[in-house]
């Protein structure tokens, strides 16, 4: 394989994309395909794994075609994926036994509360760095085993395999059942210290070991892809937020980034040892590059940010396309006093309240759709502020600037408002597509396309910067109102639901 | 109308019907005194507001970043806004130096490559510039309306525009138009930097022109203008 390019797959919540990069990390071509979101019941979110697989193969082919390239021109393929989303499939036929259950799905709420009640949160936090919530894969696996007749027996016999999307893709591309440490770290089944499946956790959650993939580093040649990408080494797999950390070249302890997409994820590299959070953040893996020591991270996960804009577009029809939210928001000067807390899947970091649901508050007859659009954007900024405050307390050192990336960064109004509410400079790098870039970097490192992480850091350049401009009295007053709005989301879901 | 009917080789009655439709949507208006038909106001606005600036920025972002990386200069995307250029996107020069974001600012159309690239593809707007209306910023700024129109024609033919020290001393810019799937120019993308880097004497270096045109083509492709 003498390819001069690296391709990466960004398999996200809303769509699958393929980027082809050259050795100077410049984008050569891009292709994107959205997949259907299924909402069979309120709070339930599913995808069709075969539609996702088809789309992934399609976008790779289209990206190559656009650039007049063939698979032989690629020296590696990297995968970044939406995390926690759970797929179970039959080992013989390869057919999924159910739709993939998405990370934001909340059907495991009662199950999680039972686990917490019977076993205590400490057991899970201590071993995995995570609270027991609907977010993570383990309870979703258990739900499927409980609800599909005969599935548990087949799983125990090794006839049914579990994977997050990375495993599903690698299995279909290379025929190996593997996952990487970052994805495994989101299952509630992996021990953060041993980086292996923990028998006590498997027992506690009732998940048979036979269905689990082998845990590998994030950067390693897992195998060669079969047709239609015959011969291309599949050389990385990592959760999308971890890929973004690599794409933003956050390789040292203290380096942080926030990715603003469907959800937003603030990740701080904490170095070679895990740091416990006392303020509602997750302790998780940053990445593991080949045989090097694993790096750990603190993460503030916000479930609904860009998803709120998509909801505004698709469910309310008040805008025709996502970028129009900025145009609509600019028809007014401020939020008019209304606040939108999109607790659609409960509140994630730093509150972790699964009994919360979304709220729009402060409504008066003055409010028009422009104010609502403002509130939609401001929700992202305020949720980020809560997470940054928790991070500053946990880590002990206040953040002095924020590196951002992701699909919401073209929104200037949002980026400026973010700088205003955080009161620190916000900057985005050239190549804001850090998830795809990170997957490409990780794959490229595995095959020697790039020599080391220092060579990657040299590629980071500031593309834009927003400086805080809001008066501090106005900021604190607005934050006070935001916190009141958040308080109105909790205590909504009843035990009997 | 007789001229139009002759040009189109259609019966006058047919031409009359078509003109009425175009008048109804504002694409054509009739001069009250002479009775002659001319292009209407709806067309003037159609070119510039055809694509929402925020939409344009979102679709062009990756290519604008790529242009900044390849050229090593700052990149701007602009749209026509009442005879000026509205900056809808700005990528810093990738040297990590201190720069200020210029999104939302307005630049004179006749003294910038972005403006010239836009005007060259909106003839009816360029035609509306009155003699003496082009203000001077440096000795190099083109203020003669006839010379300016000639330059716009040349730009229309070769597909790219430049300003060499016409807005700021020592700074040059190179830009090319962005088209959408209707082949309407919806914006322009360009780079700006020191004359000694971007130009050979007073001629823009061909490699920079290439980078800009490739980026413009990539964004146009993204908007559906050029089939892959």
Short mmCIF file of C-alpha atoms in Angstrom, two decimals, chain B:
data_model
loop_
_atom_site.label_atom_id
_atom_site.label_comp_id
_atom_site.label_asym_id
_atom_site.label_seq_id
_atom_site.Cartn_x
_atom_site.Cartn_y
_atom_site.Cartn_z
CA UNK B 1 -40.84 45.92 -27.86
CA UNK B 2 -40.37 45.78 -31.58
CA UNK B 3 -36.63 45.34 -30.99
CA UNK B 4 -37.22 42.51 -28.55
CA UNK B 5 -39.62 40.77 -30.90
CA UNK B 6 -37.07 41.10 -33.70
CA UNK B 7 -34.23 39.73 -31.54
CA UNK B 8 -36.26 36.81 -30.27
CA UNK B 9 -37.94 36.20 -33.61
CA UNK B 10 -41.26 35.82 -31.85
CA UNK B 11 -44.59 37.47 -32.70
CA UNK B 12 -45.15 40.75 -30.84
CA UNK B 13 -48.20 39.36 -29.09
CA UNK B 14 -46.16 36.52 -27.60
CA UNK B 15 -43.39 38.87 -26.53
CA UNK B 16 -45.95 41.16 -24.93
CA UNK B 17 -47.34 38.28 -22.88
CA UNK B 18 -43.88 37.26 -21.70
CA UNK B 19 -43.02 40.82 -20.77
CA UNK B 20 -46.17 41.14 -18.71
CA UNK B 21 -45.23 38.04 -16.71
CA UNK B 22 -41.71 39.33 -16.15
CA UNK B 23 -43.10 42.69 -15.10
CA UNK B 24 -45.42 41.05 -12.62
CA UNK B 25 -42.48 39.46 -10.80
CA UNK B 26 -40.33 42.58 -11.06
CA UNK B 27 -37.72 41.17 -13.42
CA UNK B 28 -38.63 43.76 -16.04
CA UNK B 29 -39.98 47.29 -15.77
CA UNK B 30 -41.19 49.72 -18.35
CA UNK B 31 -39.80 53.23 -18.52
CA UNK B 32 -42.81 55.52 -18.32
CA UNK B 33 -41.55 58.18 -20.68
CA UNK B 34 -39.90 56.21 -23.44
CA UNK B 35 -42.08 53.12 -23.12
CA UNK B 36 -38.94 51.00 -23.33
CA UNK B 37 -38.42 47.91 -21.22
CA UNK B 38 -35.46 47.46 -18.91
CA UNK B 39 -34.31 45.02 -16.22
CA UNK B 40 -36.29 45.39 -13.01
CA UNK B 41 -35.46 45.67 -9.29
CA UNK B 42 -36.21 42.05 -8.41
CA UNK B 43 -33.23 40.98 -10.49
CA UNK B 44 -30.99 43.42 -8.66
CA UNK B 45 -31.79 41.75 -5.38
CA UNK B 46 -31.92 38.25 -6.73
CA UNK B 47 -28.20 37.93 -7.28
CA UNK B 48 -27.09 39.14 -3.86
CA UNK B 49 -29.66 37.60 -1.57
CA UNK B 50 -30.01 34.41 -3.52
CA UNK B 51 -28.20 32.43 -0.91
CA UNK B 52 -28.38 33.22 2.77
CA UNK B 53 -24.91 34.33 3.91
CA UNK B 54 -24.98 31.97 6.88
CA UNK B 55 -25.84 29.08 4.58
CA UNK B 56 -23.02 30.07 2.22
CA UNK B 57 -20.52 30.20 5.07
CA UNK B 58 -21.55 26.77 6.37
CA UNK B 59 -21.27 25.15 2.93
CA UNK B 60 -17.99 26.87 2.05
CA UNK B 61 -16.15 26.52 5.35
CA UNK B 62 -14.03 23.48 4.57
CA UNK B 63 -12.90 24.87 1.21
CA UNK B 64 -12.18 28.29 2.66
CA UNK B 65 -9.99 26.65 5.30
CA UNK B 66 -8.22 24.68 2.58
CA UNK B 67 -7.57 27.86 0.58
CA UNK B 68 -6.06 29.54 3.65
CA UNK B 69 -3.79 26.55 4.22
CA UNK B 70 -2.63 26.30 0.61
CA UNK B 71 -2.12 30.00 0.02
CA UNK B 72 -0.88 30.89 3.48
CA UNK B 73 -3.07 34.00 3.40
CA UNK B 74 -6.34 35.11 4.98
CA UNK B 75 -9.52 34.17 3.13
CA UNK B 76 -12.77 36.10 2.86
CA UNK B 77 -16.10 35.23 1.33
CA UNK B 78 -18.33 38.12 0.38
CA UNK B 79 -21.73 38.80 -1.11
CA UNK B 80 -23.06 41.89 -2.84
CA UNK B 81 -24.98 44.14 -0.51
CA UNK B 82 -26.24 47.39 -1.98
CA UNK B 83 -23.14 48.06 -4.10
CA UNK B 84 -20.75 47.04 -1.36
CA UNK B 85 -19.24 43.71 -0.37
CA UNK B 86 -20.58 42.18 2.83
CA UNK B 87 -18.04 39.80 4.40
CA UNK B 88 -19.92 36.66 5.36
CA UNK B 89 -16.88 34.57 6.24
CA UNK B 90 -13.29 35.26 7.23
CA UNK B 91 -10.50 32.74 7.85
CA UNK B 92 -7.36 34.07 9.55
CA UNK B 93 -3.98 33.93 7.87
CA UNK B 94 -2.67 30.62 9.26
CA UNK B 95 0.40 32.05 10.99
CA UNK B 96 -1.19 32.26 14.46
CA UNK B 97 -0.64 36.03 14.51
CA UNK B 98 -3.11 38.33 16.22
CA UNK B 99 -6.01 39.05 13.84
CA UNK B 100 -9.56 40.35 14.24
CA UNK B 101 -12.58 38.61 12.77
CA UNK B 102 -14.13 40.72 10.00
CA UNK B 103 -17.43 38.93 9.51
CA UNK B 104 -20.17 41.49 9.03
CA UNK B 105 -17.94 44.26 7.75
CA UNK B 106 -18.53 46.06 4.45
CA UNK B 107 -15.91 46.73 1.80
CA UNK B 108 -16.09 48.93 -1.31
CA UNK B 109 -16.92 46.78 -4.32
CA UNK B 110 -14.83 48.64 -6.88
CA UNK B 111 -11.57 48.58 -4.91
CA UNK B 112 -11.48 44.92 -3.88
CA UNK B 113 -11.07 41.69 -5.82
CA UNK B 114 -14.17 40.27 -4.09
CA UNK B 115 -16.25 43.23 -5.22
CA UNK B 116 -14.95 43.16 -8.76
CA UNK B 117 -15.57 39.41 -9.06
CA UNK B 118 -19.14 39.99 -7.89
CA UNK B 119 -19.80 43.02 -10.09
CA UNK B 120 -18.40 41.34 -13.18
CA UNK B 121 -21.20 38.82 -12.84
CA UNK B 122 -23.92 41.34 -12.09
CA UNK B 123 -23.75 43.57 -15.14
CA UNK B 124 -26.95 45.45 -14.42
CA UNK B 125 -25.58 46.63 -11.09
CA UNK B 126 -22.24 47.63 -12.59
CA UNK B 127 -24.13 49.45 -15.33
CA UNK B 128 -25.92 51.48 -12.68
CA UNK B 129 -22.72 53.03 -11.30
CA UNK B 130 -22.74 56.69 -12.22
CA UNK B 131 -19.55 58.40 -13.46
CA UNK B 132 -17.76 59.98 -10.51
CA UNK B 133 -19.30 57.57 -8.00
CA UNK B 134 -16.15 55.49 -7.54
CA UNK B 135 -14.24 56.92 -4.60
CA UNK B 136 -10.49 56.79 -4.38
CA UNK B 137 -8.64 55.02 -1.54
CA UNK B 138 -5.12 54.97 -2.90
CA UNK B 139 -3.60 56.42 -6.07
CA UNK B 140 -4.11 52.99 -7.63
CA UNK B 141 -7.90 52.87 -7.07
CA UNK B 142 -9.80 52.83 -10.36
CA UNK B 143 -12.14 55.82 -10.35
CA UNK B 144 -12.83 56.13 -14.08
CA UNK B 145 -16.18 54.40 -14.67
CA UNK B 146 -15.35 53.45 -18.28
CA UNK B 147 -12.00 51.95 -17.41
CA UNK B 148 -13.73 50.12 -14.59
CA UNK B 149 -16.35 48.63 -16.92
CA UNK B 150 -13.60 47.46 -19.26
CA UNK B 151 -11.84 45.79 -16.37
CA UNK B 152 -15.08 44.06 -15.36
CA UNK B 153 -15.48 42.72 -18.88
CA UNK B 154 -11.98 41.26 -18.78
CA UNK B 155 -12.76 39.73 -15.38
CA UNK B 156 -15.95 38.21 -16.73
CA UNK B 157 -13.95 36.49 -19.44
CA UNK B 158 -10.99 35.20 -17.46
CA UNK B 159 -13.01 34.23 -14.35
CA UNK B 160 -10.98 35.94 -11.62
CA UNK B 161 -10.39 39.44 -10.27
CA UNK B 162 -7.59 41.24 -8.47
CA UNK B 163 -6.91 44.46 -6.64
CA UNK B 164 -3.28 45.54 -6.39
CA UNK B 165 -2.90 48.21 -3.74
CA UNK B 166 -6.29 49.72 -4.67
CA UNK B 167 -7.85 49.61 -1.20
CA UNK B 168 -4.81 49.55 1.06
CA UNK B 169 -1.23 50.41 0.17
CA UNK B 170 0.92 47.34 -0.05
CA UNK B 171 -1.99 44.86 0.04
CA UNK B 172 -3.30 42.85 -2.88
CA UNK B 173 -6.34 40.60 -3.14
CA UNK B 174 -7.40 37.92 -5.62
CA UNK B 175 -10.96 36.58 -5.87
CA UNK B 176 -13.24 34.40 -8.00
CA UNK B 177 -17.04 34.10 -8.17
CA UNK B 178 -19.05 31.32 -6.52
CA UNK B 179 -22.04 30.02 -8.44
CA UNK B 180 -24.99 28.01 -7.23
CA UNK B 181 -26.94 25.36 -9.10
CA UNK B 182 -28.83 28.01 -11.04
CA UNK B 183 -25.46 29.33 -12.29
CA UNK B 184 -26.16 32.59 -10.53
CA UNK B 185 -23.19 34.20 -8.82
CA UNK B 186 -24.09 34.05 -5.14
CA UNK B 187 -20.80 35.18 -3.68
CA UNK B 188 -17.09 35.41 -4.19
CA UNK B 189 -14.12 33.92 -2.38
CA UNK B 190 -10.67 35.41 -2.24
CA UNK B 191 -7.35 35.82 -0.48
CA UNK B 192 -5.62 39.01 0.62
CA UNK B 193 -2.01 39.62 1.55
CA UNK B 194 1.13 41.63 0.93
CA UNK B 195 1.69 42.70 -2.70
CA UNK B 196 5.27 41.42 -2.70
CA UNK B 197 4.02 37.93 -1.81
CA UNK B 198 0.92 37.69 -3.96
CA UNK B 199 2.23 39.51 -7.03
CA UNK B 200 5.12 39.56 -9.42
CA UNK B 201 5.53 43.30 -9.87
CA UNK B 202 1.87 44.28 -10.26
CA UNK B 203 0.69 40.97 -11.73
CA UNK B 204 -0.94 38.40 -9.42
CA UNK B 205 1.11 35.22 -9.34
CA UNK B 206 -0.58 32.40 -11.30
CA UNK B 207 -0.31 29.85 -8.48
CA UNK B 208 -2.39 32.06 -6.18
CA UNK B 209 -4.94 32.65 -8.93
CA UNK B 210 -5.14 28.86 -9.33
CA UNK B 211 -5.71 28.27 -5.62
CA UNK B 212 -8.50 30.84 -5.53
CA UNK B 213 -10.21 29.53 -8.64
CA UNK B 214 -10.03 25.96 -7.38
CA UNK B 215 -11.59 26.96 -4.10
CA UNK B 216 -14.35 28.85 -5.92
CA UNK B 217 -14.99 25.82 -8.09
CA UNK B 218 -15.10 23.54 -5.04
CA UNK B 219 -17.68 25.72 -3.30
CA UNK B 220 -19.70 26.03 -6.51
CA UNK B 221 -19.63 22.25 -6.82
CA UNK B 222 -20.84 22.02 -3.24
CA UNK B 223 -23.76 24.28 -4.19
CA UNK B 224 -24.54 22.13 -7.22
CA UNK B 225 -23.20 24.40 -9.93
CA UNK B 226 -20.74 22.01 -11.51
CA UNK B 227 -21.55 18.33 -11.71
CA UNK B 228 -18.90 16.05 -10.20
#
